[in-house]
PDB file of C-alpha atoms in Angstrom:
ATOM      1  CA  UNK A 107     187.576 102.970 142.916  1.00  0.00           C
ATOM      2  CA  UNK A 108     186.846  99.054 143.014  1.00  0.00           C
ATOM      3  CA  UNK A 109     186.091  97.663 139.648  1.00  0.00           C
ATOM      4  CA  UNK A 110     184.258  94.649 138.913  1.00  0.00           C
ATOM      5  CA  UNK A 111     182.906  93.095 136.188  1.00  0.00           C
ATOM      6  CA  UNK A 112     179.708  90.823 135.777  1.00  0.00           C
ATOM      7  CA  UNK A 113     180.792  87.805 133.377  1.00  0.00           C
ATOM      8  CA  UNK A 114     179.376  84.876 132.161  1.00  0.00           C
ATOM      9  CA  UNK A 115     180.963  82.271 129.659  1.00  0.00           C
ATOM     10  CA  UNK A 116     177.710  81.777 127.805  1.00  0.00           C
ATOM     11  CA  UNK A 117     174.594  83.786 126.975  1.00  0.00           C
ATOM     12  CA  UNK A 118     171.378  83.705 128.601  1.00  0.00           C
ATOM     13  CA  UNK A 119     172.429  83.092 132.350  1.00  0.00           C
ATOM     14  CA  UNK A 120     170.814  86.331 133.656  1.00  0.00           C
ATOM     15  CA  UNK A 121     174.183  88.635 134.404  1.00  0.00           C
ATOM     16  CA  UNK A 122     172.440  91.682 132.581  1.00  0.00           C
ATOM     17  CA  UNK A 123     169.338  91.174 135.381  1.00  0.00           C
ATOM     18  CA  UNK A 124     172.002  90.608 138.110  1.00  0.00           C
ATOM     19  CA  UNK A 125     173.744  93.811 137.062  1.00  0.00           C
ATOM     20  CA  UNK A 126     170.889  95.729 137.019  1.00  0.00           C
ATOM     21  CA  UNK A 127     170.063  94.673 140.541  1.00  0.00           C
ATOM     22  CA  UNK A 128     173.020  95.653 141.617  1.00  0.00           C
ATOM     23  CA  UNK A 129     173.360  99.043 140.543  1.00  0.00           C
ATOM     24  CA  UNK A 130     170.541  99.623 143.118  1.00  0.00           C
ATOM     25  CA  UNK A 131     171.728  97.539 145.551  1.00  0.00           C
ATOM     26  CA  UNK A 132     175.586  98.282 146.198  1.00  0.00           C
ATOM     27  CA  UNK A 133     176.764 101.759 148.701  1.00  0.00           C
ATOM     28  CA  UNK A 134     178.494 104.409 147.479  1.00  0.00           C
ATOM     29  CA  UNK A 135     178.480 106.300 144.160  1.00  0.00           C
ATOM     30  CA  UNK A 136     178.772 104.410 140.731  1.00  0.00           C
ATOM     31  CA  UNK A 137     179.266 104.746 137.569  1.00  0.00           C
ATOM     32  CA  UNK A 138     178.185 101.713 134.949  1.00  0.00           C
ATOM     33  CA  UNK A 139     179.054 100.578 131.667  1.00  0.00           C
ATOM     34  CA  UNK A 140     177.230  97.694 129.109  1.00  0.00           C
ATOM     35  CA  UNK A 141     179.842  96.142 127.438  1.00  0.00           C
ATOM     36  CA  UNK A 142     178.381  93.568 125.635  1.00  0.00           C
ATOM     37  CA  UNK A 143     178.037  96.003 122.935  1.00  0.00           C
ATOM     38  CA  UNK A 144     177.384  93.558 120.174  1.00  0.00           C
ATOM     39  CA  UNK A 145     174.024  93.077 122.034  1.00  0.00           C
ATOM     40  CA  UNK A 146     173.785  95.428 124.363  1.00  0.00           C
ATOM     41  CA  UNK A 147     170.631  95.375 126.951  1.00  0.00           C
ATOM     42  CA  UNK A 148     171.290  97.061 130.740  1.00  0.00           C
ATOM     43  CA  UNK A 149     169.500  99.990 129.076  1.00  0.00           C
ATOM     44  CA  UNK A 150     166.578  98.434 128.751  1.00  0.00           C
ATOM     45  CA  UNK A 151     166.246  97.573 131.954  1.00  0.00           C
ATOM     46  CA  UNK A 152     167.596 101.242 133.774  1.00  0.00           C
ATOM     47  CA  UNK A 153     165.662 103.052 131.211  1.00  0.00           C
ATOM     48  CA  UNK A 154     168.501 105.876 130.484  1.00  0.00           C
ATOM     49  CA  UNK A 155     167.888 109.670 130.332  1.00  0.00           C
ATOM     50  CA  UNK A 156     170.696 110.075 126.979  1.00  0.00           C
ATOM     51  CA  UNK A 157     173.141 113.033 127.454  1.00  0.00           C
ATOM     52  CA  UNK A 158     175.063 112.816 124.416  1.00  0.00           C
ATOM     53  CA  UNK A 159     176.527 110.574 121.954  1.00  0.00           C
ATOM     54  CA  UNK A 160     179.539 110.274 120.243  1.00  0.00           C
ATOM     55  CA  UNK A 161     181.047 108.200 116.781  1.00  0.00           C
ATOM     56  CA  UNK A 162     183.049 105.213 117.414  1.00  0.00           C
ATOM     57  CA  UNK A 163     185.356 105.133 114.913  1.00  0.00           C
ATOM     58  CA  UNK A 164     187.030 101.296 114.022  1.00  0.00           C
ATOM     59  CA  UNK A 165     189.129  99.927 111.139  1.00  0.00           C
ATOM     60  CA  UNK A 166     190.086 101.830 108.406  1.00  0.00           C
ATOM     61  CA  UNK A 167     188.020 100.953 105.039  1.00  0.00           C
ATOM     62  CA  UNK A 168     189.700 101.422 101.823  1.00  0.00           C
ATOM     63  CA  UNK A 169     188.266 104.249  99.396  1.00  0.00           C
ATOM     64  CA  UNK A 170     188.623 104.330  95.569  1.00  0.00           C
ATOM     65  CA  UNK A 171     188.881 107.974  94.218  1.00  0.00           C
ATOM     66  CA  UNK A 172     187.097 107.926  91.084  1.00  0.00           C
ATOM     67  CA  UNK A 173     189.301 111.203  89.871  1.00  0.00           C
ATOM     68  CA  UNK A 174     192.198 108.905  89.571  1.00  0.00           C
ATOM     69  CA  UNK A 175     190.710 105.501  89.010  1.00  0.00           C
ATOM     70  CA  UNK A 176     192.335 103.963  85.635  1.00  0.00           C
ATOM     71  CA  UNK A 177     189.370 101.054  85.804  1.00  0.00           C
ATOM     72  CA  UNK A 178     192.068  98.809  85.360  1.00  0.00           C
ATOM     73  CA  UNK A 179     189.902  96.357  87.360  1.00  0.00           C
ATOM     74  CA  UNK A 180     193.323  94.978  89.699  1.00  0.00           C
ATOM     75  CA  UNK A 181     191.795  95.853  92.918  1.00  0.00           C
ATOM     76  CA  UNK A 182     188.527  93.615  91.760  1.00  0.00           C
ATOM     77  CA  UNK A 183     191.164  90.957  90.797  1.00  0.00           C
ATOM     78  CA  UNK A 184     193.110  90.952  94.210  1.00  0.00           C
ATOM     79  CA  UNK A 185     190.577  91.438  96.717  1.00  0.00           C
ATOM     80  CA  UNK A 186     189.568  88.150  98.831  1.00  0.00           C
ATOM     81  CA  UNK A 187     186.543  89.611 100.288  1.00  0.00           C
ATOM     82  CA  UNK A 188     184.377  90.814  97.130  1.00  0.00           C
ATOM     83  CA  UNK A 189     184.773  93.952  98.565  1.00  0.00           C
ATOM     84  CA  UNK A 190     185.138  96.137  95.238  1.00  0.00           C
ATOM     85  CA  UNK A 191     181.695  96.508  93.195  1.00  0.00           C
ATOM     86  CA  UNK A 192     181.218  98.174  90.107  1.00  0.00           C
ATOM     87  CA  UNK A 193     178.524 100.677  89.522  1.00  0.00           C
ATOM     88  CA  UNK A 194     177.208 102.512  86.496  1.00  0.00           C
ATOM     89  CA  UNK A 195     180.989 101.399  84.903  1.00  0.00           C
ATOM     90  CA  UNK A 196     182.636 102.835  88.139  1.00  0.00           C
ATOM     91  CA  UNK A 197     184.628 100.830  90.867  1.00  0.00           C
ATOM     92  CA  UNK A 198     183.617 101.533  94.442  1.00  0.00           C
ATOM     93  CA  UNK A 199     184.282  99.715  97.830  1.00  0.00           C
ATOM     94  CA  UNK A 200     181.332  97.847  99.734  1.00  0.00           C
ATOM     95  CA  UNK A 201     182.574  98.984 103.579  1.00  0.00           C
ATOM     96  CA  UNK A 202     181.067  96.056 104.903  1.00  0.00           C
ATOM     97  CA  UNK A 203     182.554  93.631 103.227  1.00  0.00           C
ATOM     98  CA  UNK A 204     186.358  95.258 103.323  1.00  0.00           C
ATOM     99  CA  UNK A 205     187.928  93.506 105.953  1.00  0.00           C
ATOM    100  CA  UNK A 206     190.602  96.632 106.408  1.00  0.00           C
ATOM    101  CA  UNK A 207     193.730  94.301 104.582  1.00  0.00           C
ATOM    102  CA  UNK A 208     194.663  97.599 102.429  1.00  0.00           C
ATOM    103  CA  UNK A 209     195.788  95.051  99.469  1.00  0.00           C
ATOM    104  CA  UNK A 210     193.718  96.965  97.225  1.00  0.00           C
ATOM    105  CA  UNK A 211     196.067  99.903  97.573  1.00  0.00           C
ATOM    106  CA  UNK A 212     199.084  98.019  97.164  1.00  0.00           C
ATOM    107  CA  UNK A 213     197.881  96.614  93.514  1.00  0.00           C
ATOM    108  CA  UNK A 214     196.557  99.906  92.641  1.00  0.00           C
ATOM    109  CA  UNK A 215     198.731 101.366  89.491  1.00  0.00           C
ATOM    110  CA  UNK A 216     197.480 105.105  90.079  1.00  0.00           C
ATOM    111  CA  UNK A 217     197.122 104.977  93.841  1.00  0.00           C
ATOM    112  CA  UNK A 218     193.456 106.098  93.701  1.00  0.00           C
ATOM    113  CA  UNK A 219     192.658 103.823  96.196  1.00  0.00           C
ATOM    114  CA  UNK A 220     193.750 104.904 100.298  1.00  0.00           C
ATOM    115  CA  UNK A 221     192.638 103.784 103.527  1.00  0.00           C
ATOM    116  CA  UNK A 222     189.853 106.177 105.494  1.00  0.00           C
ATOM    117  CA  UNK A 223     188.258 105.803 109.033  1.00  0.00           C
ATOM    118  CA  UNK A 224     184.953 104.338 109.298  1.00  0.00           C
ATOM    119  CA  UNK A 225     182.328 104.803 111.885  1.00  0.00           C
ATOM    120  CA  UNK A 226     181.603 101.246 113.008  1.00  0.00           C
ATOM    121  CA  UNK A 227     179.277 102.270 116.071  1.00  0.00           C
ATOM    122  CA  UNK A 228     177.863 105.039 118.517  1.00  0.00           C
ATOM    123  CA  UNK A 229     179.194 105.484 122.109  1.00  0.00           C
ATOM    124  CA  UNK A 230     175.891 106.809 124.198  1.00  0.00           C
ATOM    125  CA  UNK A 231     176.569 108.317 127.688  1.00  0.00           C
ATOM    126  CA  UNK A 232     173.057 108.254 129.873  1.00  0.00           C
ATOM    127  CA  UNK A 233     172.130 109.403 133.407  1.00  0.00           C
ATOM    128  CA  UNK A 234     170.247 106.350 135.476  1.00  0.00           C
ATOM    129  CA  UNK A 235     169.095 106.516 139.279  1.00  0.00           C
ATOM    130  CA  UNK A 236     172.414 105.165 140.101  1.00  0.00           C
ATOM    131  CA  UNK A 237     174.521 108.058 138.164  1.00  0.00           C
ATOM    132  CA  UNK A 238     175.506 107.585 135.168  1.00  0.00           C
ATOM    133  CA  UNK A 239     175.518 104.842 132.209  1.00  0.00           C
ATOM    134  CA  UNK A 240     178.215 104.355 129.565  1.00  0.00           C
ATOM    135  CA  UNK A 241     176.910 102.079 126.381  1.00  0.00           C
ATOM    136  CA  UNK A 242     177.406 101.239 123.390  1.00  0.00           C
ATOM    137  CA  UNK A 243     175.703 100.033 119.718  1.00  0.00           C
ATOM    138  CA  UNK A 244     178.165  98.133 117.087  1.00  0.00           C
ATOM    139  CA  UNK A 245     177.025  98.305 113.242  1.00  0.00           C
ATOM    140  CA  UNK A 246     175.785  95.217 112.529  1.00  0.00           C
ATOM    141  CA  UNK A 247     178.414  92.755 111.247  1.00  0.00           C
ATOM    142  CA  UNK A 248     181.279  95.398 111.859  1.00  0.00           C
ATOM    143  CA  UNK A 249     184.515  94.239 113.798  1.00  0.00           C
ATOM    144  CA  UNK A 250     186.294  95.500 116.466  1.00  0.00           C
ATOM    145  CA  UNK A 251     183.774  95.176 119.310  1.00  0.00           C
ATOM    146  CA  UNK A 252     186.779  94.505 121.900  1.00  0.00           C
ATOM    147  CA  UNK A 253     188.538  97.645 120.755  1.00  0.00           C
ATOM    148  CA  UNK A 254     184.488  99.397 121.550  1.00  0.00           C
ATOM    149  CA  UNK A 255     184.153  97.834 124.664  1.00  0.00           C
ATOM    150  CA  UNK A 256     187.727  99.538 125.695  1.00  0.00           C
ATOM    151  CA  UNK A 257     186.036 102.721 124.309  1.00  0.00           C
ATOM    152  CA  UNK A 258     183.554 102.478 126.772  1.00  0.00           C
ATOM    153  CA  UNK A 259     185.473 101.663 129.748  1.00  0.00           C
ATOM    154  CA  UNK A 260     187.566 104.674 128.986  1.00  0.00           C
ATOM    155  CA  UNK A 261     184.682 106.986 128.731  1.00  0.00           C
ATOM    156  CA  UNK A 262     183.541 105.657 131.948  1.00  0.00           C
ATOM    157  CA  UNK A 263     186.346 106.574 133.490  1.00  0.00           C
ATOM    158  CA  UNK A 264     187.330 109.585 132.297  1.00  0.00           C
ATOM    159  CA  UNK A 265     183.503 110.913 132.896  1.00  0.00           C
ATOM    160  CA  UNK A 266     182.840 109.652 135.947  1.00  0.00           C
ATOM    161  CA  UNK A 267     186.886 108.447 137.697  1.00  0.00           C
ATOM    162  CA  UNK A 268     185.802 109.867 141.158  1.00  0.00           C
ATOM    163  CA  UNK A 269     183.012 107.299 141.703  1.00  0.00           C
ATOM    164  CA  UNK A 270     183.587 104.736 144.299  1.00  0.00           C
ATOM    165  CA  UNK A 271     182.267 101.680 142.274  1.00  0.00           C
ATOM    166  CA  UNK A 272     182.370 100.640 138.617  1.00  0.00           C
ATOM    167  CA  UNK A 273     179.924  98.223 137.713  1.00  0.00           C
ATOM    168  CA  UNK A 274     180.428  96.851 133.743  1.00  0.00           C
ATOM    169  CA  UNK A 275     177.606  94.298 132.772  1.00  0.00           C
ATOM    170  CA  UNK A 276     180.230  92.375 130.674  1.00  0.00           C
ATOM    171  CA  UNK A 277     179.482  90.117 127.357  1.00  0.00           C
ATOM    172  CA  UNK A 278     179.316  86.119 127.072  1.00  0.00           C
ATOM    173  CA  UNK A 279     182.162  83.811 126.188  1.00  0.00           C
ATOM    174  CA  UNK A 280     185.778  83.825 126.311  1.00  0.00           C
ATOM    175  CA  UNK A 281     187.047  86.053 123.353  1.00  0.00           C
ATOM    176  CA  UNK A 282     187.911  89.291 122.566  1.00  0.00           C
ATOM    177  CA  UNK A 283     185.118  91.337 124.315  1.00  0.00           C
ATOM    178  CA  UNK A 284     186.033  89.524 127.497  1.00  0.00           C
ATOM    179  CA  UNK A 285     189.132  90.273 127.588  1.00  0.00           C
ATOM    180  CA  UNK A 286     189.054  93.841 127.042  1.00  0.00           C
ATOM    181  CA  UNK A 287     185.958  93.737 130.070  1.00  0.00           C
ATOM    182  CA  UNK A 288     188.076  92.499 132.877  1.00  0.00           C
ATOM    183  CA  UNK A 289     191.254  93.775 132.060  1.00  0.00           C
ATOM    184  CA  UNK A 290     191.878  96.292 134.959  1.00  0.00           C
ATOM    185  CA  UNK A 291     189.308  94.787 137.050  1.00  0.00           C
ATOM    186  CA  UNK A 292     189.561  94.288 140.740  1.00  0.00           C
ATOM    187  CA  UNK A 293     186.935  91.174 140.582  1.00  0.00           C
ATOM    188  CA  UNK A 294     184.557  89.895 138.555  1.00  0.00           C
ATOM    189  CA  UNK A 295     181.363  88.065 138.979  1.00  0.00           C
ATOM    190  CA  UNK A 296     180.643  85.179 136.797  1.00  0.00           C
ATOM    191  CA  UNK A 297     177.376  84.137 136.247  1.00  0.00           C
ATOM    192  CA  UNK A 298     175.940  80.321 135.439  1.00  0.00           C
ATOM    193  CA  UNK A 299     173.063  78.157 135.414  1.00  0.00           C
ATOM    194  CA  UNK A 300     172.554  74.264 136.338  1.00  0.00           C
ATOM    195  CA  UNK A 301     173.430  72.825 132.796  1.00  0.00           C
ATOM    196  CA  UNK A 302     176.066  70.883 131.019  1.00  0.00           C
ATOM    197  CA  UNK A 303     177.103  74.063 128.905  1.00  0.00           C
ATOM    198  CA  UNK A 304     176.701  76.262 132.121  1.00  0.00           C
ATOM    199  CA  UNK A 305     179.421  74.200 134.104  1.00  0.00           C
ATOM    200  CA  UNK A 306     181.623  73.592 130.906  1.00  0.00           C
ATOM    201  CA  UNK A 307     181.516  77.502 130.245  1.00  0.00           C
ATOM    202  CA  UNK A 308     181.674  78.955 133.502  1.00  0.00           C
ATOM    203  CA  UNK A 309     184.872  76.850 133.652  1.00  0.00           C
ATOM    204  CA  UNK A 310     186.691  78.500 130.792  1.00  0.00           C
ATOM    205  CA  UNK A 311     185.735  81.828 131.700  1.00  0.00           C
ATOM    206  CA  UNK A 312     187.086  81.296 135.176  1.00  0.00           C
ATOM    207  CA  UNK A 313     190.119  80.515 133.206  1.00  0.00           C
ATOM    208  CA  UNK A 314     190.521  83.183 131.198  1.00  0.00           C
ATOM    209  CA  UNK A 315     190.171  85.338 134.296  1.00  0.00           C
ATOM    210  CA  UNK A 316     192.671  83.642 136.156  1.00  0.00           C
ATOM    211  CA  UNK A 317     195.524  85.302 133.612  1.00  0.00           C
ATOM    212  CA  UNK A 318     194.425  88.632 134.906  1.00  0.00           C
ATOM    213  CA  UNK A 319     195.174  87.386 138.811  1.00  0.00           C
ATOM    214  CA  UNK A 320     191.551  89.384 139.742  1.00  0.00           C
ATOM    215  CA  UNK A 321     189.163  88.163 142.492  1.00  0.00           C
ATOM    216  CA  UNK A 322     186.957  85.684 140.941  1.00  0.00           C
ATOM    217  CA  UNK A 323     183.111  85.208 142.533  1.00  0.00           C
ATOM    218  CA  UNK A 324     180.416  82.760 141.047  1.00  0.00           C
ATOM    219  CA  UNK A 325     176.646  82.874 141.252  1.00  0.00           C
ATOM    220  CA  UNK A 326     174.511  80.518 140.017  1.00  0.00           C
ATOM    221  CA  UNK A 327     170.736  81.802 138.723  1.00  0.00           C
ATOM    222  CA  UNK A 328     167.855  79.374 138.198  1.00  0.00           C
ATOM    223  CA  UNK A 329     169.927  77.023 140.530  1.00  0.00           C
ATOM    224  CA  UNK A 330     167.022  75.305 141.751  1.00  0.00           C
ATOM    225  CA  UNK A 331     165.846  74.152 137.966  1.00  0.00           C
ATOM    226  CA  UNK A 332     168.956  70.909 138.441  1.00  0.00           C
ATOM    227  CA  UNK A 333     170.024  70.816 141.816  1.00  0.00           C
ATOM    228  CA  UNK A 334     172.314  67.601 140.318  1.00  0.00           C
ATOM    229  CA  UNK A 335     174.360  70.017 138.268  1.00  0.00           C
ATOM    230  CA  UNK A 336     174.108  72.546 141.229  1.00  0.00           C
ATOM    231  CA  UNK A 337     176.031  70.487 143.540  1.00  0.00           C
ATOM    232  CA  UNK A 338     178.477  69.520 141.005  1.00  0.00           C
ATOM    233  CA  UNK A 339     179.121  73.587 140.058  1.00  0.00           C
ATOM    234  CA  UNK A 340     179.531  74.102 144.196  1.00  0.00           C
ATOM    235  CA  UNK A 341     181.794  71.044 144.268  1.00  0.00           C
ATOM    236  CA  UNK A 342     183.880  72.681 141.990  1.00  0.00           C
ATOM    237  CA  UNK A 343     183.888  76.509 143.457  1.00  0.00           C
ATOM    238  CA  UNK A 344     184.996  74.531 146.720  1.00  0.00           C
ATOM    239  CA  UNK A 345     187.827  72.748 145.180  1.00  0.00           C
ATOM    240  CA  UNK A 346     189.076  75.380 143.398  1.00  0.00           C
ATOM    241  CA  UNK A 347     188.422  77.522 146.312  1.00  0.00           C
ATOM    242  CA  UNK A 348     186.470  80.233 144.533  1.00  0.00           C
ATOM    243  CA  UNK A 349     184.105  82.082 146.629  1.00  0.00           C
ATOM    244  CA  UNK A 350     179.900  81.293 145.537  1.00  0.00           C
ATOM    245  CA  UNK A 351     178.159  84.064 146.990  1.00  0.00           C
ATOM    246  CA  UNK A 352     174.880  83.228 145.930  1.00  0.00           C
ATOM    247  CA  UNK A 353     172.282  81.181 144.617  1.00  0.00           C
ATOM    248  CA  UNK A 354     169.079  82.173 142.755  1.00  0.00           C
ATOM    249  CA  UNK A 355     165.624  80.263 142.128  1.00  0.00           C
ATOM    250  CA  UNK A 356     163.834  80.409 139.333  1.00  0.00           C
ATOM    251  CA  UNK A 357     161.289  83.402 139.687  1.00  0.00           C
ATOM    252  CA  UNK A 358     158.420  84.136 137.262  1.00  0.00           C
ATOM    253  CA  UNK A 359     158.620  87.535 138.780  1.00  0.00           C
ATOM    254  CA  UNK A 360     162.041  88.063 136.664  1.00  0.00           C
ATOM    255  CA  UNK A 361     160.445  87.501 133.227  1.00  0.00           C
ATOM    256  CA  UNK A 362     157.497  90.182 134.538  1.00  0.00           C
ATOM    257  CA  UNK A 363     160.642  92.607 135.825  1.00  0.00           C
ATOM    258  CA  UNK A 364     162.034  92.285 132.180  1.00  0.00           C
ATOM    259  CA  UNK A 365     158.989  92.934 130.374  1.00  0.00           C
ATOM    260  CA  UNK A 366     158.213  96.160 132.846  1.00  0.00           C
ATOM    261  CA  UNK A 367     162.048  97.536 132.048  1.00  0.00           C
ATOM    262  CA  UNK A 368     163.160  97.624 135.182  1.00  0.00           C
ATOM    263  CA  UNK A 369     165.346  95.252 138.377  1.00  0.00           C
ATOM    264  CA  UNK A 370     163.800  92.264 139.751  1.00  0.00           C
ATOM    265  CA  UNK A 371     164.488  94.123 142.757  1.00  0.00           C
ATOM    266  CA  UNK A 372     162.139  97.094 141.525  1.00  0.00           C
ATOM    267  CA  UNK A 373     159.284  94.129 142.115  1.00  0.00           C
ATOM    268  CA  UNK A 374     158.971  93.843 145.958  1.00  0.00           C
ATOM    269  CA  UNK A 375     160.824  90.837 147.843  1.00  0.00           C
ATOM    270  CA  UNK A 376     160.016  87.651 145.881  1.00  0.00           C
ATOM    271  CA  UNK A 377     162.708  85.045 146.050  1.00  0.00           C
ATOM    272  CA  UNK A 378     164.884  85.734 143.198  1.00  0.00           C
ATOM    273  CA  UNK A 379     164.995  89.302 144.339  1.00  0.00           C
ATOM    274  CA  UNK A 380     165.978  88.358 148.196  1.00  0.00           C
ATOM    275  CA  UNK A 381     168.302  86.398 146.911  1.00  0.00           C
ATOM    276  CA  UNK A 382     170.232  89.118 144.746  1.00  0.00           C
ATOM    277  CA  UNK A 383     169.892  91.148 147.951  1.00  0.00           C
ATOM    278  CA  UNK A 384     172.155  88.895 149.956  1.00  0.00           C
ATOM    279  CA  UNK A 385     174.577  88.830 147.704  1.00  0.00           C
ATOM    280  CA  UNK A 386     174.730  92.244 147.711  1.00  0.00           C
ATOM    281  CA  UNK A 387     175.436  92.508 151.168  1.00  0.00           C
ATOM    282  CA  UNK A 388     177.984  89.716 150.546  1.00  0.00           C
ATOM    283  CA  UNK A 389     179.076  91.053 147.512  1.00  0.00           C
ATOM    284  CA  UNK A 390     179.514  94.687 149.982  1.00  0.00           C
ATOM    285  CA  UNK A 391     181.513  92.742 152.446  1.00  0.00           C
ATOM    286  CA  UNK A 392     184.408  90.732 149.701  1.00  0.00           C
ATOM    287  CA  UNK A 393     184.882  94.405 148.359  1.00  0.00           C
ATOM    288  CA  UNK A 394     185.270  95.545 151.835  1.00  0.00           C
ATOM    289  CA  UNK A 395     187.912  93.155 152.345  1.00  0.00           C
ATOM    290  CA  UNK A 396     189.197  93.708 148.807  1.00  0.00           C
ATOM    291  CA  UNK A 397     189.652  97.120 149.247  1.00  0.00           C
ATOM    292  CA  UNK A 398     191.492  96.640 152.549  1.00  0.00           C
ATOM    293  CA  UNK A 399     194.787  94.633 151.244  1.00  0.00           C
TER     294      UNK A 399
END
């Protein structure tokens, strides 16, 4: 199986469209996976048939048992997160406010407090065209969204391991999520646009990725919007001798792609969706030689 990842380092450069594109575009069988799960949007592009879905469960919350609660008001007095409310008289826990630090059942004279998993999201597996679809849907404001994204891979693979490619539509920036996306890639293809934040970003992701010695590819979208900030984003593939294996213009025929729910590529041949073709076919021949060595 070759396993890459589609990256950006900030949000809003057009990997979830390029991902999309792709699932229809590359040979073989494939299995995909949204793991920008704290906003997660390849569904709404792929328009998934759901199959099941099942509880992600994250950090522990802590849980007062009112049985043997003394109201002697010491977790209220120790807890840095204004966690612990009170209620008709009676202490309870606010789960999204506990931050999981268990010092509530330390300070606790009667031990009537105790740590208990919490669902902090919903894994949702999904048949597409393609095959099959592996996302994801955080609680809002709950943590552990690298620790969901490795969920996800893992259900990928353990549903669908005999598929040639795996295709994850990974999240902006550099942290956690990130991490967790390419680790056990074979490559990964970072997205960015003309701009000042576009270079600076696609710069640090590159470098993240780099600690994980995968093969790194760069496409710039909308590259015709600054062709100034173009050249400077190929002057710096070339020196650092990173493939760029495609460029794509600006296309009004995206935003009308998006707002139908389905690829660019869906839309007949305009220019942004030629372009995503040949770097498919140059995408097709790098994991070729990838899959070679």
């Amino acid at each position: 199986m070759i396993r890459m990842a589609v990256v950006s380092g900030k949000g809003g450069t057009g990997k979830t469209m390029i991902t999309a594109a792709l699932s229809r575009l590359l040979k073989g069988s494939l299995v995909l996976a949204d793991c920008d799960v704290d906003a997660a949007n390849l569904s709404l592009v792929l328009s998934p048939r759901l199959i099941r879905t099942d509880p992600f469960m994250g950090m522990k919350a802590a849980v007062i048992d009112p049985e043997l609660c003394t109201e002697c008001g010491a977790c209220l007095e120790h807890c840095r997160f204004h966690a612990v409310e009170m209620d008709d008289g009676a202490y309870l826990i606010n789960p999204s406010r506990c931050e999981g630090c268990a010092v509530c059942t330390i300070v606790c004279p009667a031990d009537a407090v105790s740590m208990q998993p919490r669902q902090t999201g919903v894994i949702m597996y999904s048949e597409v065209d393609r095959g099959h679809l592996v996302h994801a849907r955080l609680v809002p404001g709950a943590g552990n969204s690298g620790l969901l994204v490795h969920a996800v891979k893992k259900t990928a693979l353990r549903e669908d391991g005999d598929a040639e490619k795996f295709l994850v539509d990974g999240p902006p920036g550099t942290g956690c999520p990130l991490i967790s996306s390419v680790s056990g890639m074979n490559a990964v293809i970072v997205v960015t646009e003309p701009s000042v934040s576009g270079l600076h970003d696609m710069k640090r992701v590159i470098t993240v990725c780099r600690q994980f010695r995968l093969k790194i590819f760069v496409v710039i979208n909308r590259y015709d919007l600054d062709l100034i900030k173009t050249e400077e984003i190929e002057a710096y593939c070339q020196k650092e001798i990173i493939p760029l294996i495609g460029k794509i213009p600006f296309d009004p025929a995206v935003i009308s792609a998006v707002r139908a729910g389905v690829p660019v590529t869906d839309q007949g041949s305009g220019p942004a969706s030629l372009s995503i073709c040949g770097i498919a076919d140059t995408l097709e021949k790098e994991l070729g030689n990838l899959a070679a060595q």
